[in-house]
PDB file of C-alpha atoms in Angstrom:
ATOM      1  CA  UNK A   1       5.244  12.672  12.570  1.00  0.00           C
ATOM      2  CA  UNK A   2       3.574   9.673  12.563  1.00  0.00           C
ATOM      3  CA  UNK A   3       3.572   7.357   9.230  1.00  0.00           C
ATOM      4  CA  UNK A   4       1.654   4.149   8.289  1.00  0.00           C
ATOM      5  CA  UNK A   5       2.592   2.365   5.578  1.00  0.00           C
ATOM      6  CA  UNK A   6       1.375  -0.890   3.446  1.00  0.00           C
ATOM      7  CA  UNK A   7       2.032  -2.151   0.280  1.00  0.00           C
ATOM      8  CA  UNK A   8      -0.777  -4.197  -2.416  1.00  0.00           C
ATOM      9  CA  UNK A   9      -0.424  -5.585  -5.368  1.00  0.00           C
ATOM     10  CA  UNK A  10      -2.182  -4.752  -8.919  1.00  0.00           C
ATOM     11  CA  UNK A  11      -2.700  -7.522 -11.782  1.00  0.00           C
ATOM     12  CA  UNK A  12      -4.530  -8.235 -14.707  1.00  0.00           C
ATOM     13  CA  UNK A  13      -6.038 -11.251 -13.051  1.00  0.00           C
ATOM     14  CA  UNK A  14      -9.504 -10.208 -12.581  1.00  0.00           C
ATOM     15  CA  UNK A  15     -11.126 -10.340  -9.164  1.00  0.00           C
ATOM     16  CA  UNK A  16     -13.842 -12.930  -8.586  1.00  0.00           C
ATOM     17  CA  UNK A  17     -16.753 -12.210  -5.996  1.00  0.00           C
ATOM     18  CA  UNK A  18     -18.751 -14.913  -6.565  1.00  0.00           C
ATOM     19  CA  UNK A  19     -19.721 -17.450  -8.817  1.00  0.00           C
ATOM     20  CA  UNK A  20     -22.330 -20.132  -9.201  1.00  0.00           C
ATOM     21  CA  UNK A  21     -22.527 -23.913 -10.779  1.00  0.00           C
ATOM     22  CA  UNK A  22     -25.053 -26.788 -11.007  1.00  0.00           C
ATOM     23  CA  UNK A  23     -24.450 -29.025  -7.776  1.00  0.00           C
ATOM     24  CA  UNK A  24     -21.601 -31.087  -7.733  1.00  0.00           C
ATOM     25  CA  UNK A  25     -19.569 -29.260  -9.954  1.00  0.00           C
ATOM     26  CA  UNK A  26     -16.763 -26.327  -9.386  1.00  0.00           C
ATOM     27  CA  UNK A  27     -16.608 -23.674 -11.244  1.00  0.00           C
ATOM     28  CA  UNK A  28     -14.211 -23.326 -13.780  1.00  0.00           C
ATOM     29  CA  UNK A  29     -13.043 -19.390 -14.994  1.00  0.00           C
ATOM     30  CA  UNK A  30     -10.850 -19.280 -17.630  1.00  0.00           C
ATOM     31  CA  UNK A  31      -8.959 -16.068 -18.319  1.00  0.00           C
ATOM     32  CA  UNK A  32      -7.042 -15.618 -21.400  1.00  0.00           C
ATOM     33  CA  UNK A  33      -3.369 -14.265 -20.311  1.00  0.00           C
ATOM     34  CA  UNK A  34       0.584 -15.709 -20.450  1.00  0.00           C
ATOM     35  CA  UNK A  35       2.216 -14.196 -17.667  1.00  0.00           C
ATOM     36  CA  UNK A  36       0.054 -12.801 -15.306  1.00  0.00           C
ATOM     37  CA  UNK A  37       2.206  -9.273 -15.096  1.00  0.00           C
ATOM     38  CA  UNK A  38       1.573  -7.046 -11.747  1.00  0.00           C
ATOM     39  CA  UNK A  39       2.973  -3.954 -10.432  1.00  0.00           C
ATOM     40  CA  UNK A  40       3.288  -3.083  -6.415  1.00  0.00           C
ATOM     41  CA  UNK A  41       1.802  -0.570  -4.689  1.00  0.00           C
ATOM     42  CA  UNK A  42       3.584   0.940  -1.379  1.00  0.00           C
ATOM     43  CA  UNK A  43       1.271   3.329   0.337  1.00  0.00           C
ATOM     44  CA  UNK A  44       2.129   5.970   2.626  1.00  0.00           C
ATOM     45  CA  UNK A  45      -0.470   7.858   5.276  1.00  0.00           C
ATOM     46  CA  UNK A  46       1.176  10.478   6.274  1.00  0.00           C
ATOM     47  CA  UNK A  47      -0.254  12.428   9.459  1.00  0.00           C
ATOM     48  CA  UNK A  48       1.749  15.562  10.571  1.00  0.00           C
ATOM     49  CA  UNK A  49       1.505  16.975  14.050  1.00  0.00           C
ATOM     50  CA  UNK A  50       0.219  20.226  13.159  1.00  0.00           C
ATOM     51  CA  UNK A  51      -1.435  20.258   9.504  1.00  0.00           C
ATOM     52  CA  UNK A  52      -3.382  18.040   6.876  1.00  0.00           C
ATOM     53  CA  UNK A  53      -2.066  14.204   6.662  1.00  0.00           C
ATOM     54  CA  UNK A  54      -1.038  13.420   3.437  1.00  0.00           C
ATOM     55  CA  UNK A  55      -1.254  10.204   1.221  1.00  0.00           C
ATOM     56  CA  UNK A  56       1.978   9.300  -0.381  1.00  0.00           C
ATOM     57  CA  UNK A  57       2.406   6.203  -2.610  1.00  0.00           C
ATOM     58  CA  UNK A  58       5.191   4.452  -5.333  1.00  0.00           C
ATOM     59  CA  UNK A  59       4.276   1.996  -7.881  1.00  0.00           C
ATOM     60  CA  UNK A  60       7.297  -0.560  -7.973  1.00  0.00           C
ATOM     61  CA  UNK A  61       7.167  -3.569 -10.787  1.00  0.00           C
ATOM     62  CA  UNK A  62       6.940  -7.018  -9.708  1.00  0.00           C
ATOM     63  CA  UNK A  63       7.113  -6.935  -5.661  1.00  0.00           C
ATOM     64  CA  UNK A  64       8.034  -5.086  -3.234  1.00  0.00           C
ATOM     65  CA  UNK A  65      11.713  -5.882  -0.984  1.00  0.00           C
ATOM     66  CA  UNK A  66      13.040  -4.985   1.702  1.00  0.00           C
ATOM     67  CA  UNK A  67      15.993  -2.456  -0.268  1.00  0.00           C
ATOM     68  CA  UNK A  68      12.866  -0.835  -2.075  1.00  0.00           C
ATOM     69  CA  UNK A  69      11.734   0.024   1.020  1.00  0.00           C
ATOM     70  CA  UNK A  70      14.308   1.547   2.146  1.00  0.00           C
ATOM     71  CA  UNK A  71      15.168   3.014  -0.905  1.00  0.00           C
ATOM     72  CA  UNK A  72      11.565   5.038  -0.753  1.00  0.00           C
ATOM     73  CA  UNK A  73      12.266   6.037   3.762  1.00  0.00           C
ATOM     74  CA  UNK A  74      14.765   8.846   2.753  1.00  0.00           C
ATOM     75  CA  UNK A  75      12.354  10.586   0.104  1.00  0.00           C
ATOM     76  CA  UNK A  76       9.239  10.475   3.052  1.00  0.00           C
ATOM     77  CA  UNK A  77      11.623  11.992   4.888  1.00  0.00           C
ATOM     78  CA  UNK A  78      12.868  14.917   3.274  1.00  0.00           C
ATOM     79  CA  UNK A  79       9.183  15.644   1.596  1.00  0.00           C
ATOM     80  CA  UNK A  80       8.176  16.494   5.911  1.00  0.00           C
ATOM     81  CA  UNK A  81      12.301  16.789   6.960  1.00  0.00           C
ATOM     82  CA  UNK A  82      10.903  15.794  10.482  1.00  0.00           C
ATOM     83  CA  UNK A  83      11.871  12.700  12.479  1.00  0.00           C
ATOM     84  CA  UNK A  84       9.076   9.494  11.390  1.00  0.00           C
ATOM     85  CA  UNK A  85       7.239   7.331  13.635  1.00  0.00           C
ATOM     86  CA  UNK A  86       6.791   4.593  11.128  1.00  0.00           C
ATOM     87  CA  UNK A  87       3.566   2.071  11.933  1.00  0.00           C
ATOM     88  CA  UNK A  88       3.757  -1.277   9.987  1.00  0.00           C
ATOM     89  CA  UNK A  89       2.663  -4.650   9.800  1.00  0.00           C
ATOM     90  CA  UNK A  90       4.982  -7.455  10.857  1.00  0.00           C
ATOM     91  CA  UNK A  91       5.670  -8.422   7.034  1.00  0.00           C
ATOM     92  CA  UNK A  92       9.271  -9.961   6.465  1.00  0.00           C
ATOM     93  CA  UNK A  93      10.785  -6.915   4.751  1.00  0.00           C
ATOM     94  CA  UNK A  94       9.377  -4.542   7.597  1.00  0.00           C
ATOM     95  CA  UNK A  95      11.022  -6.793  10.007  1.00  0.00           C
ATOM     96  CA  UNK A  96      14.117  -7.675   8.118  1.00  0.00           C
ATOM     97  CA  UNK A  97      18.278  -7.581   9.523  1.00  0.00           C
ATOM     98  CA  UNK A  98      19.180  -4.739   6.358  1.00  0.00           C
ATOM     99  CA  UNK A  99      15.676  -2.767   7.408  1.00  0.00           C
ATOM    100  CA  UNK A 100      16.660  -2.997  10.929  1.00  0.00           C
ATOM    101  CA  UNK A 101      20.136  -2.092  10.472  1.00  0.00           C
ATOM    102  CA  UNK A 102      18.760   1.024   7.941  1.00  0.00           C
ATOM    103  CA  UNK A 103      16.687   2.393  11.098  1.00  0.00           C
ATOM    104  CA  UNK A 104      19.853   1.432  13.705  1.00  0.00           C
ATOM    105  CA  UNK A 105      21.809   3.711  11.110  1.00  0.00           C
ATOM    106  CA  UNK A 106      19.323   6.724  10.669  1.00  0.00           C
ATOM    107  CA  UNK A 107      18.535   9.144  13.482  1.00  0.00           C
ATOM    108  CA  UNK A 108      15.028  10.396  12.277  1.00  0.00           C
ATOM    109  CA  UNK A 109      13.297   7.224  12.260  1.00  0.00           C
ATOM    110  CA  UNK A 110      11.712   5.023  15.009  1.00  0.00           C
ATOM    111  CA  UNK A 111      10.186   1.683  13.569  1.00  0.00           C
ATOM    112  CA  UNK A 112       6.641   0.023  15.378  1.00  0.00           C
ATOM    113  CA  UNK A 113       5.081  -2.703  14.425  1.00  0.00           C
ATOM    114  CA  UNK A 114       1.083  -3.664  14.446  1.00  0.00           C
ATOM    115  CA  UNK A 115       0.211  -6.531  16.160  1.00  0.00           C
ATOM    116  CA  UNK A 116       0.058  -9.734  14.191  1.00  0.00           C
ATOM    117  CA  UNK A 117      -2.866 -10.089  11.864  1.00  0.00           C
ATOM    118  CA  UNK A 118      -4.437  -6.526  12.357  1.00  0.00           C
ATOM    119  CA  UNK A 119      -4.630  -5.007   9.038  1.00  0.00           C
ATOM    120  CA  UNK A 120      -7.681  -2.997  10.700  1.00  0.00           C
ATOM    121  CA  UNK A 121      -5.328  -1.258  12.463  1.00  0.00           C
ATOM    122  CA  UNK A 122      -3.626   0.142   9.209  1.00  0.00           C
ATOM    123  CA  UNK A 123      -5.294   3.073   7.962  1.00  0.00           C
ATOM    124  CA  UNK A 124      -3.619   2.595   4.333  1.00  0.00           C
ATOM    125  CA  UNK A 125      -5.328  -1.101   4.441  1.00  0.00           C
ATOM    126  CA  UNK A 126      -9.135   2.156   4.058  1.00  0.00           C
ATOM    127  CA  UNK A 127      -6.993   3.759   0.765  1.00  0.00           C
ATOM    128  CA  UNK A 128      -6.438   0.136  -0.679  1.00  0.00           C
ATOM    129  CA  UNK A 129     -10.065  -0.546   0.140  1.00  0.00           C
ATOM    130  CA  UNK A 130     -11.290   2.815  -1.137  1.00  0.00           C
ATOM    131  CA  UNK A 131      -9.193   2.334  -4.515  1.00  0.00           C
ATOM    132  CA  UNK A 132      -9.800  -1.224  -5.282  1.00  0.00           C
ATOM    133  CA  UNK A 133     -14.026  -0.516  -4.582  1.00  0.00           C
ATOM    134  CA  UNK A 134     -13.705   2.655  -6.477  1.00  0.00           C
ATOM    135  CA  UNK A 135     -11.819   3.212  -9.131  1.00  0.00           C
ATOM    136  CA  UNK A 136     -10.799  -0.271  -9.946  1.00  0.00           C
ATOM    137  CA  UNK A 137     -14.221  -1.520  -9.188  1.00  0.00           C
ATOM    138  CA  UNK A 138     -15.619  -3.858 -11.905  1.00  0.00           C
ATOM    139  CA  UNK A 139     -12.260  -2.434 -14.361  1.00  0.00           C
ATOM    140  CA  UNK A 140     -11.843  -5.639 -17.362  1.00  0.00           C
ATOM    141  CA  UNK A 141      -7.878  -3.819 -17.963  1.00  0.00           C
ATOM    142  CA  UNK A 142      -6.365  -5.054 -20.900  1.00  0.00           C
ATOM    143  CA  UNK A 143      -2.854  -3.824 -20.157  1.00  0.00           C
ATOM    144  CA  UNK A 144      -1.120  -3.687 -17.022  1.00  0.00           C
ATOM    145  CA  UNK A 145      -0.931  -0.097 -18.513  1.00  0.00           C
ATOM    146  CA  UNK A 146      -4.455   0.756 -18.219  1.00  0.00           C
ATOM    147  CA  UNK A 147      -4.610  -0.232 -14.904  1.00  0.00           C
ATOM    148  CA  UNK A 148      -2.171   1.400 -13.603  1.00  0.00           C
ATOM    149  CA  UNK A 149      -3.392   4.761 -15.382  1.00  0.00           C
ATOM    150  CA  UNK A 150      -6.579   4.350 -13.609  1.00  0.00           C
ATOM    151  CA  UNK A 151      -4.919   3.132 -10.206  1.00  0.00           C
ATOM    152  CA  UNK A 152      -3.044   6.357 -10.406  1.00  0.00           C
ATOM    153  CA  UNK A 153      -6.370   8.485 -10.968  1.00  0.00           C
ATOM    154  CA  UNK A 154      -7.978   6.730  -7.827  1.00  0.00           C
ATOM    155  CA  UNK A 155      -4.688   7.419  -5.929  1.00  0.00           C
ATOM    156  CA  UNK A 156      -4.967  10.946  -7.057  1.00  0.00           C
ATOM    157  CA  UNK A 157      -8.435  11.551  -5.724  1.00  0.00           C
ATOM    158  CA  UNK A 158      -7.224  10.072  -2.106  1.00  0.00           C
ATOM    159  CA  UNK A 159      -3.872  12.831  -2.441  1.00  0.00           C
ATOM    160  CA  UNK A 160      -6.524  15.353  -2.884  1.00  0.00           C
ATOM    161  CA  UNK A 161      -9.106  14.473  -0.073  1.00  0.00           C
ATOM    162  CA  UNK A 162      -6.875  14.776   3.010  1.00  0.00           C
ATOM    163  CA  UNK A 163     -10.430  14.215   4.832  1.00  0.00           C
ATOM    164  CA  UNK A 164     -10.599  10.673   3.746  1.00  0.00           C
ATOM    165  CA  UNK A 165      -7.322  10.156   4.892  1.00  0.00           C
ATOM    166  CA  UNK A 166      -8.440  11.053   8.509  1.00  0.00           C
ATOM    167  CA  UNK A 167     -11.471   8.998   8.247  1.00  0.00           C
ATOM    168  CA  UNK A 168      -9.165   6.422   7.536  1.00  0.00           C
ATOM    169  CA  UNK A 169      -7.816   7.036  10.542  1.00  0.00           C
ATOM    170  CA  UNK A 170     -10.476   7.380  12.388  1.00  0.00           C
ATOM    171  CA  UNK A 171     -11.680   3.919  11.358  1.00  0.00           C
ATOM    172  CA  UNK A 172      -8.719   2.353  12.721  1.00  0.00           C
ATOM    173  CA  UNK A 173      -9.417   3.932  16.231  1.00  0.00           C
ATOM    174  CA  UNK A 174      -6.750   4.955  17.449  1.00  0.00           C
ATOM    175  CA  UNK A 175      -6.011   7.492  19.636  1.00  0.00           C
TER     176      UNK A 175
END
């Protein structure tokens, strides 16, 4: 089975498109916040040889490592209990000596990297997309709570459309 996975971040920092100020000067935004919490997304595309892919995904607090990682390999695993193809970016954790050792160790799980700046080639890169212009679109949060109870509805409506998860795909494509 073949798996691509990515990871994003969520935060109360609000995203800026654009913004506009007499010539000569920047503009200044000023958001009103202490720390600026976050919580991490890992995604997980999921396409079985025979049946619908699947979109799998843990929120982690603060960032994801290289241990989390390989904390979350062993649950993809027995949710399909078939040998993963795992298709990555070349991110430090993905490419790390305890993630490589982790792989060395298990039997069901061949690591392959994307080329070097290809997120296009990621089909989770088209969930983050569709979640961040959907669901999160134009979302003033308060709480990191809030936005991670509407993160989790957007992430919800991807579980339940395996057909965006092979257009996804498709957009990447690969053969």
């Amino acid at each position: 089975m073949i798996v691509f996975a990515d990871e994003t971040a969520l935060s109360l920092l609000p995203p800026v498109r654009a913004t506009w100020a007499p010539r000569g000067r920047t503009p200044i935004l000023r958001v009103r916040m202490g720390k600026r919490p976050k919580t991490s997304l890992v995604g997980w595309c999921c396409y079985p040889p025979n049946g619908l892919p699947k979109f799998l995904y843990r929120m982690v607090p603060g960032s994801v490592t290289d241990r989390e990682l390989i904390r979350q390999l062993p649950d993809i695993h027995r949710t399909f209990d078939r040998p993963i193809v795992l298709v990555w970016d070349n991110l430090g954790s993905h490419r790390s000596r305890r993630m490589r050792a982790f792989a060395d160790r298990v039997d069901w799980l061949t690591l392959v990297f994307l080329p070097p700046y290809s997120p296009d080639l990621n089909p989770v890169e088209g969930s983050w997309a569709h979640l961040k212009s959907g669901a999160l679109a134009n979302l003033g949060a308060r709480t990191l709570d809030e936005l991670v109870a509407v993160a989790r509805q957007g992430l919800r409506h991807i579980q339940q459309h395996p057909a965006l998860l092979n257009g996804f795909l498709a957009a990447t494509e690969l053969t």
